[in-house]
XYZ file of C-alpha atoms in Angstrom:
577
model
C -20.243 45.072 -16.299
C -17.896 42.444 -15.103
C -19.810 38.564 -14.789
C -17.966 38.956 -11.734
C -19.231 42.128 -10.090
C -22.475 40.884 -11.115
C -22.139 37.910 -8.406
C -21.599 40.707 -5.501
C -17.954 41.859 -5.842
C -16.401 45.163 -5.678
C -15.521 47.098 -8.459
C -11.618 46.372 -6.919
C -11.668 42.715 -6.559
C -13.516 42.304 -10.306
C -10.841 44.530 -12.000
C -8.275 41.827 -9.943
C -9.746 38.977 -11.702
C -9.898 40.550 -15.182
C -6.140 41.398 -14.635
C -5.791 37.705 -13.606
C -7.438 36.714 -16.763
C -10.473 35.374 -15.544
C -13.217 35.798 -17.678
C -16.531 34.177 -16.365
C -17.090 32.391 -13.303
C -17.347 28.365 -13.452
C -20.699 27.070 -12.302
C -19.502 26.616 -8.320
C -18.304 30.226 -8.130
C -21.573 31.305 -9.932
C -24.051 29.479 -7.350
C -21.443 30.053 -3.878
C -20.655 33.341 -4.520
C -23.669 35.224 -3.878
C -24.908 32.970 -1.152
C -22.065 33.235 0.259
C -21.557 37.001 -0.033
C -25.266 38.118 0.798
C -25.954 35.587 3.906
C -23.277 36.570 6.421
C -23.050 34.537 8.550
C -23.956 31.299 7.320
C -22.970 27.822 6.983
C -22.338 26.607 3.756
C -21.587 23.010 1.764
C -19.937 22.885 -1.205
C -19.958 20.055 -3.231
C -17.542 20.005 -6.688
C -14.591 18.641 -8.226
C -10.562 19.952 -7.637
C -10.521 21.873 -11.049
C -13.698 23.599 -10.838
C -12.695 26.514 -9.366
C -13.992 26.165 -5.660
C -10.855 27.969 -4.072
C -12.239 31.437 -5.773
C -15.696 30.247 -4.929
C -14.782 30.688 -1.113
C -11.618 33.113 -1.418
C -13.419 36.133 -3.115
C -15.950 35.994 -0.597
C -13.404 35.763 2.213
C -11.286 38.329 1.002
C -14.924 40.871 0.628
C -16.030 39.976 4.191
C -13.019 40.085 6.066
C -12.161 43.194 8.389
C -8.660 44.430 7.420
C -9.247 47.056 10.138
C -9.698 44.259 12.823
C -5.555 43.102 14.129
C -6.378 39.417 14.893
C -7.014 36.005 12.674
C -10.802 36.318 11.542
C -10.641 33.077 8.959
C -9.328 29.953 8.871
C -8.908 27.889 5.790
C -7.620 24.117 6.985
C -6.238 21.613 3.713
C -5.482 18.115 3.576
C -1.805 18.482 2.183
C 1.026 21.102 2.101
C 0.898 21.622 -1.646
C -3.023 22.170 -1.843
C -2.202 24.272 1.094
C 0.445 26.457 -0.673
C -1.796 26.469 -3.684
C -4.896 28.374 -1.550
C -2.407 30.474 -0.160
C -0.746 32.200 -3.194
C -4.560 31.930 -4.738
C -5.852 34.057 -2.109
C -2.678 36.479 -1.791
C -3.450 36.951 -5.522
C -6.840 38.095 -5.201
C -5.951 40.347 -2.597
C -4.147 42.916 -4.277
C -6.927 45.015 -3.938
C -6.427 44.927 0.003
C -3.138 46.417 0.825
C -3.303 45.572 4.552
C -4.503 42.170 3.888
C -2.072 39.698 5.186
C -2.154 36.179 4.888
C -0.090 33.147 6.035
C 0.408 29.274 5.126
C 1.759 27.253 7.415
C 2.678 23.399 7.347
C 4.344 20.629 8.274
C 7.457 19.595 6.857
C 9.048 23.243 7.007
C 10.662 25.457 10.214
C 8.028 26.136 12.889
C 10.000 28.727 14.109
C 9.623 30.707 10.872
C 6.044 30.270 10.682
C 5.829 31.072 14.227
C 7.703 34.715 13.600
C 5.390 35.144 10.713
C 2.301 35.173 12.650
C 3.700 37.414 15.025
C 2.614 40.150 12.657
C -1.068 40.896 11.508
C -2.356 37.880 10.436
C -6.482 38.011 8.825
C -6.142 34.793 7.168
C -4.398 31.599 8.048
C -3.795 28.234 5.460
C -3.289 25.636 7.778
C -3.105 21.965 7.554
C -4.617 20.365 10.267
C -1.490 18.490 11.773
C 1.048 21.850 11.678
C -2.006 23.818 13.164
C -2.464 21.999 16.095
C 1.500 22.199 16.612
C 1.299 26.155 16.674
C -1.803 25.959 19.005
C -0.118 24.188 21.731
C 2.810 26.593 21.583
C 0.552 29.142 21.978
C 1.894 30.886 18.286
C -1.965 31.557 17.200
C -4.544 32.778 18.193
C -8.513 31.159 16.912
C -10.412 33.312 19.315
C -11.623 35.592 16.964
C -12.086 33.070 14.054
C -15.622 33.965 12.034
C -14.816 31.898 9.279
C -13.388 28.444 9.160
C -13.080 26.567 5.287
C -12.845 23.442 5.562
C -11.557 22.480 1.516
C -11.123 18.505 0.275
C -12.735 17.540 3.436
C -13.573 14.210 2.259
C -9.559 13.837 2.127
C -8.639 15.056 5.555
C -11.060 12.327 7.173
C -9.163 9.850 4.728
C -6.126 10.612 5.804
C -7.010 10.549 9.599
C -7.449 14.306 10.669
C -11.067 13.910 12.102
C -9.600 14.083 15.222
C -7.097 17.077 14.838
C -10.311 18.943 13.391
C -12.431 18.435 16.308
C -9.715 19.951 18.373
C -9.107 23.422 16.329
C -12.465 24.073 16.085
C -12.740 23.767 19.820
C -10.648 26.776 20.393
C -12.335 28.646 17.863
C -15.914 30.970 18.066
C -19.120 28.797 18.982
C -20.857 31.345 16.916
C -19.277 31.181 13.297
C -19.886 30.596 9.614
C -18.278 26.729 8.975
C -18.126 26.630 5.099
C -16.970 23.063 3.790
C -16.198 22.378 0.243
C -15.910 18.483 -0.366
C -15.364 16.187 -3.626
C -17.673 13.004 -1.630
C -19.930 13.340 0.658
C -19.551 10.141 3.023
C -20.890 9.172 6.576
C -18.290 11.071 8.205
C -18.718 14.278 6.512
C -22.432 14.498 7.160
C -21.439 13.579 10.991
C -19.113 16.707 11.015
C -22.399 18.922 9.341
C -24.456 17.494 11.864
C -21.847 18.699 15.025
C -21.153 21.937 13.481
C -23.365 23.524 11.244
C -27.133 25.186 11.774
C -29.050 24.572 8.642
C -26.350 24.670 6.275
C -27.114 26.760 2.385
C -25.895 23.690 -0.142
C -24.594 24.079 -3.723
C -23.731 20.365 -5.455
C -22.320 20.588 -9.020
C -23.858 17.842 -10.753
C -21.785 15.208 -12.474
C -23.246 16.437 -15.830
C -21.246 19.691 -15.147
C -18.113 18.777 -13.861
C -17.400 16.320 -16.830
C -15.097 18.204 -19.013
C -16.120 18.414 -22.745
C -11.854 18.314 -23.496
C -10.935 15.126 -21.960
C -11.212 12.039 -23.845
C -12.203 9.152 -21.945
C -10.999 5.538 -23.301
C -10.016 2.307 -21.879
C -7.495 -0.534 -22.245
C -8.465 -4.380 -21.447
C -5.387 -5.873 -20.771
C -4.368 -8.618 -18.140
C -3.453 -7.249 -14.668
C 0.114 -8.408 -15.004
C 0.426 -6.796 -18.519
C -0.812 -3.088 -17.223
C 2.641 -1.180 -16.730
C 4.083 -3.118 -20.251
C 0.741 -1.888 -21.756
C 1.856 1.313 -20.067
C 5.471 1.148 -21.785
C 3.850 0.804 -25.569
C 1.691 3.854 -24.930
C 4.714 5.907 -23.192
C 6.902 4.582 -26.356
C 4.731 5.131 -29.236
C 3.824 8.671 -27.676
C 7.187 10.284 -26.039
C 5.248 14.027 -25.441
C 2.994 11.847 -23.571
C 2.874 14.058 -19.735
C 0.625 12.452 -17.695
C -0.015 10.878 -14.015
C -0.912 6.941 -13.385
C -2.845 7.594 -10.460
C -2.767 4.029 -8.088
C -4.069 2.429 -5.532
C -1.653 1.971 -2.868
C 1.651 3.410 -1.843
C 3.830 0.395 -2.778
C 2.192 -0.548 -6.037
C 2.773 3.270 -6.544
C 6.362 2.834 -5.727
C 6.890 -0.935 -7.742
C 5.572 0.667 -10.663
C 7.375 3.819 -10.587
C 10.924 1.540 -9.895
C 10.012 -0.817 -12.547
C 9.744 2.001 -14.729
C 12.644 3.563 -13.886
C 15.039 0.897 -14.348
C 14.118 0.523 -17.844
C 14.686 4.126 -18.367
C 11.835 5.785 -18.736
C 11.442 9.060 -16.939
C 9.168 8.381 -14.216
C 8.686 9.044 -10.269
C 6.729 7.736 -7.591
C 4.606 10.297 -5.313
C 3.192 8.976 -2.394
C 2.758 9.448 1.881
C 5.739 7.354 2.491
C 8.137 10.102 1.407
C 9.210 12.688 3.404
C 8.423 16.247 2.530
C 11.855 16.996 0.895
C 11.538 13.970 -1.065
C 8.095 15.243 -2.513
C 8.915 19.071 -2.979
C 11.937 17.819 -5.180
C 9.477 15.112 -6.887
C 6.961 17.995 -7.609
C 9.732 20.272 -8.743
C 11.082 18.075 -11.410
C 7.340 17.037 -12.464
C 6.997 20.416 -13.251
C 10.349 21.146 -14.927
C 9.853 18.783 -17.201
C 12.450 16.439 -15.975
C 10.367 13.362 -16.421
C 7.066 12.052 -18.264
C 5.083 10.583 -15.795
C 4.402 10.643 -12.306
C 3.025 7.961 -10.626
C 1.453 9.132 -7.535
C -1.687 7.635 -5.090
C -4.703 10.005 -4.730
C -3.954 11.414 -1.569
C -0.499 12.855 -2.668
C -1.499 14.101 -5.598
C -4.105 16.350 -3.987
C -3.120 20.024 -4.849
C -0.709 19.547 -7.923
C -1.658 22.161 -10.125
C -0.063 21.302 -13.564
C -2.528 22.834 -16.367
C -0.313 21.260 -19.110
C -0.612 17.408 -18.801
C -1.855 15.762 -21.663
C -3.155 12.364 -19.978
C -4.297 11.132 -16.366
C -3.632 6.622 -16.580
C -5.556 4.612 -14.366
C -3.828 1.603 -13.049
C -6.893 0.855 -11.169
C -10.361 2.370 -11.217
C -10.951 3.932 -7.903
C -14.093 2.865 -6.341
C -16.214 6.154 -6.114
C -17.490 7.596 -9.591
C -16.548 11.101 -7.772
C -12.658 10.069 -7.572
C -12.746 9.092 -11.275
C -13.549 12.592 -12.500
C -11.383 14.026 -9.939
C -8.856 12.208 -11.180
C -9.290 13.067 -15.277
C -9.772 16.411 -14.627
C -6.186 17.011 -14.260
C -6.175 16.761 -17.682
C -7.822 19.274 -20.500
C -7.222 22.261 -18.463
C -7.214 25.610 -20.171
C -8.569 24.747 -23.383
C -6.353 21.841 -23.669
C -7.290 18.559 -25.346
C -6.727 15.714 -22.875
C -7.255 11.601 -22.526
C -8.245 9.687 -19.292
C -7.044 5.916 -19.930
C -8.048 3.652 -17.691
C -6.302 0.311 -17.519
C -8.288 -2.859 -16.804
C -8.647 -6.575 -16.924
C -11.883 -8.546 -18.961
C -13.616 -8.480 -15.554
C -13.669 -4.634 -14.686
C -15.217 -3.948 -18.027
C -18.708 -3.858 -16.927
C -17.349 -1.270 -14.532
C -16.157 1.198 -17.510
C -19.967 0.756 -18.533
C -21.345 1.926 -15.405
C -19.040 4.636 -14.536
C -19.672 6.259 -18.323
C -23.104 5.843 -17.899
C -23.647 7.682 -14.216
C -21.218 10.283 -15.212
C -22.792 10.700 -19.050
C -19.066 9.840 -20.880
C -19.087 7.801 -23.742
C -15.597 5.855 -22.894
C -13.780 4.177 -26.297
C -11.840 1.346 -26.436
C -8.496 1.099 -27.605
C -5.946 -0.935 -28.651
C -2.495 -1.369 -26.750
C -0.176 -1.044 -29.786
C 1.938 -3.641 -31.177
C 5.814 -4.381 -30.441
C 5.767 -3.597 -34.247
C 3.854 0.093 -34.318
C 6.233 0.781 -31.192
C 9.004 0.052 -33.178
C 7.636 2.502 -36.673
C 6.998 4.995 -34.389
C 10.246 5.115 -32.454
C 12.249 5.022 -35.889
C 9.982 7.044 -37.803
C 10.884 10.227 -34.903
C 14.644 8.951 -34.741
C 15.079 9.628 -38.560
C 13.606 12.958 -37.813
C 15.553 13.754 -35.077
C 18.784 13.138 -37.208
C 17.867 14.862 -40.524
C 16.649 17.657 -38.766
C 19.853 17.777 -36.415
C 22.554 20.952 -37.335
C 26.156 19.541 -37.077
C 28.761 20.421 -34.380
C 31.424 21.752 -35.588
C 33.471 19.581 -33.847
C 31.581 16.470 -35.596
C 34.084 16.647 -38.455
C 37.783 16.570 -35.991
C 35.737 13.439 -33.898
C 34.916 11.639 -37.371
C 38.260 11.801 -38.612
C 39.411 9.827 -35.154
C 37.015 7.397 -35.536
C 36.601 7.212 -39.463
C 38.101 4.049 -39.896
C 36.607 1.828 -37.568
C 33.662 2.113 -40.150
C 35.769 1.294 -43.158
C 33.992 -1.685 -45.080
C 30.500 -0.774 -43.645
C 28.327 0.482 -46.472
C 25.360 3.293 -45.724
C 23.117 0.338 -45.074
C 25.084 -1.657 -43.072
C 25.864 1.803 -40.928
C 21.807 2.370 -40.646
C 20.937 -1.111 -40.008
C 23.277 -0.808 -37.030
C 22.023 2.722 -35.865
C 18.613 1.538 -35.913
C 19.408 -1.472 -33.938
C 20.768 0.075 -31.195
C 17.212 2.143 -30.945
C 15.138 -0.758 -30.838
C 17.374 -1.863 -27.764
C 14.595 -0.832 -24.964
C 11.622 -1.881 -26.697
C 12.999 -5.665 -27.072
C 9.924 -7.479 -24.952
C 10.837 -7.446 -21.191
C 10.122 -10.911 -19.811
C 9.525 -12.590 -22.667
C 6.181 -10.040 -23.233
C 3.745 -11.283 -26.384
C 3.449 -8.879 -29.082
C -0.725 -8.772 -28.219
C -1.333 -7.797 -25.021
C -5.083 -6.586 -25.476
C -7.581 -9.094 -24.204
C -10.633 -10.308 -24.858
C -13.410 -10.369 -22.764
C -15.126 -13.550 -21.149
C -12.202 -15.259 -23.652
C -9.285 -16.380 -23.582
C -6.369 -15.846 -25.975
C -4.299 -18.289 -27.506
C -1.018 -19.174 -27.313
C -1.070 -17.772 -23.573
C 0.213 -21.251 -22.088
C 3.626 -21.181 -22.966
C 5.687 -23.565 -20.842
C 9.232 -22.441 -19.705
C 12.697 -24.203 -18.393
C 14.481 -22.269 -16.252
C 18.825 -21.584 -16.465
C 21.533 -20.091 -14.606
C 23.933 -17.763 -15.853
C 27.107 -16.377 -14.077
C 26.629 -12.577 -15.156
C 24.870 -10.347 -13.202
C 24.177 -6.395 -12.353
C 28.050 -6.412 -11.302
C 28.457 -7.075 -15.002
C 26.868 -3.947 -16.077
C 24.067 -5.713 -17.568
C 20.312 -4.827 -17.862
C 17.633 -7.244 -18.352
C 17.241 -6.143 -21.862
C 21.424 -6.535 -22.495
C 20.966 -10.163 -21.211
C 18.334 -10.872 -23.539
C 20.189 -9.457 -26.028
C 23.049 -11.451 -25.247
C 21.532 -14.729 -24.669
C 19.468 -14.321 -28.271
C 22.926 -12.835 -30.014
C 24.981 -16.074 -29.244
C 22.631 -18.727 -29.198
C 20.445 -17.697 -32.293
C 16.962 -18.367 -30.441
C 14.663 -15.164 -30.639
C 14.621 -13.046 -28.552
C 10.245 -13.642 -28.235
C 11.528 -17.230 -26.388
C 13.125 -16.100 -23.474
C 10.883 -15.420 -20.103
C 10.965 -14.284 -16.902
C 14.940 -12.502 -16.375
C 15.699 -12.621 -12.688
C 18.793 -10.436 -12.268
C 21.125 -10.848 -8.918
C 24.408 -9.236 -8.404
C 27.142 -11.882 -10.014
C 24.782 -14.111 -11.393
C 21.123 -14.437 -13.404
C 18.161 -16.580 -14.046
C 16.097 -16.924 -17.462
C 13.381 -19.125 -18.770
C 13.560 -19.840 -22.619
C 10.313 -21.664 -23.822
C 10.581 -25.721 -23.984
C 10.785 -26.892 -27.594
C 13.541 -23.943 -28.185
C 16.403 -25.009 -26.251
C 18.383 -27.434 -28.648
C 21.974 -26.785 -28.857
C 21.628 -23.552 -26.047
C 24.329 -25.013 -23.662
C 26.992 -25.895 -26.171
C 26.403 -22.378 -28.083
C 27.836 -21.599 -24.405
C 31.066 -23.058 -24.605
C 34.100 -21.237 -25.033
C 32.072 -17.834 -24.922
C 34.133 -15.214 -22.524
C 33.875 -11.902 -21.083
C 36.970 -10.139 -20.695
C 39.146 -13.450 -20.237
C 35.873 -15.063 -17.614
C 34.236 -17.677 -18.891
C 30.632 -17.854 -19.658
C 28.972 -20.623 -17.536
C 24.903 -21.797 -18.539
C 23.529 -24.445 -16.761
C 19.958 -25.703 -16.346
C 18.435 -25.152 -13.031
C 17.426 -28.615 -12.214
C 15.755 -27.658 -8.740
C 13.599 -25.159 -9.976
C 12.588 -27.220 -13.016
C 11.948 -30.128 -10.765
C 9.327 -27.719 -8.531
C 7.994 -26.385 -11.403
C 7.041 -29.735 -12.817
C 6.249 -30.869 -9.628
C 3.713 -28.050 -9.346
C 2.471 -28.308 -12.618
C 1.554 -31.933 -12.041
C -0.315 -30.906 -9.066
C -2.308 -28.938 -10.706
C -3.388 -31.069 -13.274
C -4.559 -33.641 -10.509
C -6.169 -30.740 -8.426
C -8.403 -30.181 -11.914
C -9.261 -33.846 -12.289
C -12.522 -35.539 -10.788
C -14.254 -35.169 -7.305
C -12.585 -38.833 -7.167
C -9.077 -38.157 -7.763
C -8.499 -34.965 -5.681
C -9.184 -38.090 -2.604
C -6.505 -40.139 -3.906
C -7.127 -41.542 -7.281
C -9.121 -44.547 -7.612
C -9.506 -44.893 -3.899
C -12.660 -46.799 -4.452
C -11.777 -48.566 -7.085
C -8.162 -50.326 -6.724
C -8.072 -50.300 -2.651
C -5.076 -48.603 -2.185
C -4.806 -46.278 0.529
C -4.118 -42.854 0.910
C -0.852 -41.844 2.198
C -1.065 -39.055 4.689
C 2.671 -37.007 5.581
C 1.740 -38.037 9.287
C 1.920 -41.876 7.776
C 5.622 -40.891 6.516
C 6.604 -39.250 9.506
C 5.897 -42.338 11.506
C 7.866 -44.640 9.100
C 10.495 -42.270 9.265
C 10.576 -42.948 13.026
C 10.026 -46.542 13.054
C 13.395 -46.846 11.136
């Protein structure tokens, strides 16, 4: 006998499922199904991970108790976002082959309400709605709730994050007072138990412990790095691993769109998912995430709700989110399917203790690891280069282009030739911003060599130039001889640049400046005397601000009788002239 048809099912709906592929039920479908199935009506909360299979855990029953027979909307299933929304949908129009007359709709925002309007104009049993989109086709009087018996409320703990408490008190006003609420939820905050209170009589509960939901495939590690080093730490592990497919998951919506640009510019293939974009913006995002069109996605928690990708081999944490819940909803994008996958979370010598509690309440063991080297980024690029071109089949056309361009390469011997090739790979893994090779840290310590000072120059080439930040480098390091490891901060503007080169190293820079042109304009490098002068300025200020309880009040104020100088003092002098 099916493990399925064992939980209540009919002999239709299990031979679905095995022609789906699914074998045995996960523990939430195991525990929700039966209740479910043999309490009608009842109110029900659901508490599990996205991953675990909760939309089957309230879909199979839906699709059993419905009325096919009945010509009006008799459930309701309400989502926090149109792609979790779409997900349900085609989830639940899946399981229902078995029910020919079965019809069911998704409607959101972001597409035609006049299509979705026509569509319910038919027989409708089941409606996916998100909350905002619902209430829309409510006041046009497009649906009907009258005859609601079952309303889902899935990723509840989202909708209320997001703002919808509101639009949910409303829809559920125009539905049944007498119906089964069943809400499935990842959290279980104030707000959610102040919706269970309002609606539901002695609600049946299933909670998947943490122990369960914690998926055997996913390896869990962590990187301590300084908060300003996380997206170059990010850059090693997207070099030295190129099949890396993952999402950063981030706080906010514009450190979710800085990282994503910052990426981006240096060529990586990354996008930024968050609320700020517009549906169109999003449905193209998702569709090139899931061509394979980039690596990484870098999306906020929210938006990512209802991707299902079962192929991505890591989830990156820029930040740890605050709720041990959100952490495992988070990895367990990853190791889907029998898949091996790694959960990397990225944080600074303070949040460690954090990694320690979080493993403990959710029983990982996390490992630490190491953000590689400029020099193992470098082996590993090269080493897959040089099998990338061995393993390459010639063009036939190679041979008529190589005879064109043959003897530009007279007098370069095979080495020479390679040692040239290989250089222009290790172009975009030169250190951006003067980056140290180390950039793990240690914690409650601090590294050496971290206080590097730095003078600051102009340059009269900019983005209008064609130039990168990592061509500028190059260029700067190529004609003055200084390596490349001096230079700092690169501030790139449209016809001209700043850079800071370390003090100590910039002997002879201004002179190896002279007479250097780009197509017939002259090169220009000057030091930035204002900015210096701040800088030093600042610095001195700092030093005095770490001095003695005494000297922060003016120096030896007791001692030596001068008096402090207030800007009010120099504002009257000012006037008195």
């Amino acid at each position: 006998m099916s493990e399925f048809k064992k939980l209540g099912l009919s002999a239709q709906l299990a031979d679905v499922l095995q022609n789906m592929g699914f074998e045995n039920p996960t523990p939430v479908q195991k525990e929700a199904i039966p209740l479910l199935l043999q309490n009608d009506p009842t109110d029900f909360i659901g508490m599990a991970q996205t991953g675990t299979g909760k939309t089957a855990a309230f879909g199979l029953p839906l699709i059993e108790l419905i009325d096919v027979e009945e010509k009006a909307t008799q459930a309701l299933v309400m989502a926090p976002t149109r792609e979790l929304g779409q997900q349900i949908g085609q989830q639940l129009k899946d399981f229902s082959k078995a029910v020919p007359k079965m019809n069911i709709e998704v409607v959101y925002g972001g597409a035609a309400i006049t299509n979705q309007m026509k569509a319910l104009k038919k027989t409708t049993q089941i409606v996916v709605a998100t909350p905002g989109r619902l209430l829309d086709l409510i006041k046009r009087k497009a649906i009907k709730l009258g005859n609601v018996r079952f309303v889902v409320l899935d990723e509840a703990d989202e909708m209320l994050n997001m703002g919808f408490k509101e639009d949910i008190d409303q829809i559920l006003s125009h539905t049944l007072d007498i119906r089964s609420t069943w809400l499935f939820s990842a959290t279980m905050p104030s707000e959610i138990r102040k919706i269970i209170n309002k609606y539901m009589v002695q609600p049946l509960e299933v909670k998947i412990q943490s122990e369960v939901k914690s998926n055997k495939d996913i390896t869990h590690q962590y990187v301590v790095t300084k908060t300003a080093n996380k997206v170059p730490a990010l850059r090693r592990f997207l070099d030295i691993q190129p099949d890396m497919r993952g999402i950063m998951f981030c706080r906010t919506k514009r450190e979710t769109q800085e990282i994503a640009d910052a990426l981006g510019s240096m060529g990586y293939g990354t996008e930024a998912l968050h609320g700020d974009l517009s549906q169109a913006q999003r449905d193209a995002v998702m569709k090139r995430f899931k061509s394979r069109s980039m690596q990484l996605l870098v999306a906020t928690d929210v938006a990512a709700r209802g991707i299902d990708v079962n192929d991505l081999t890591h989830v990156l944490h820029h930040k740890l989110p605050d709720q041990l819940e959100s952490y495992t909803h988070r990895s367990g994008r990853t190791g889907r399917a029998g898949n091996k996958g790694f959960s990397i979370a990225f944080v600074n010598p303070r949040e460690v203790r954090r990694v320690d509690e979080l493993g403990r309440k959710i029983n990982v063991d996390f490992q630490k690891v190491e953000v590689p080297s400029i020099q193992q980024v470098k082996s590993v690029r090269i080493s897959k280069w040089a099998n990338l071109i061995v393993n390459t089949e010639v063009d036939e056309q190679a041979d008529e282009i190589l005879s064109g361009i043959k003897e530009k390469f007279q007098g370069l011997s095979k080495d020479d030739l390679l040692k040239r090739l290989i250089t222009t790979q290790l172009d975009h893994l030169i250190a951006q911003n003067g980056e140290e090779d180390d950039l793990n840290e240690i914690q409650g310590k601090k590294k050496e060599g971290k206080d590097r000072k730095f003078l600051r120059y102009f340059i009269n080439v900019g983005t209008m130039d064609g130039v990168t930040k990592s061509d500028l480098v190059h260029f700067l390091s190529d004609v003055s001889g200084i390596d490349r490891k001096a230079f700092g901060s690169i501030e790139l503007q449209k016809t001209n640049a700043f850079f800071e080169l370390e003090k100590g190293k910039q002997s002879g820079l201004l002179q190896k400046f002279e007479n250097i042109d780009i197509e017939g304009r002259a090169i220009r490098v000057n030091l930035d005397e204002d900015a210096n002068r701040k800088k030093s300025s600042t610095d001195k200020q700092g030093k005095k601000k770490s001095n003695s309880r005494n000297n922060r009040y003016g120096g030896n104020h007791q001692g030596n009788g001068k008096k402090k100088v207030s800007r009010r003092d120099n504002r009257d002098r000012r006037r008195r002239r």
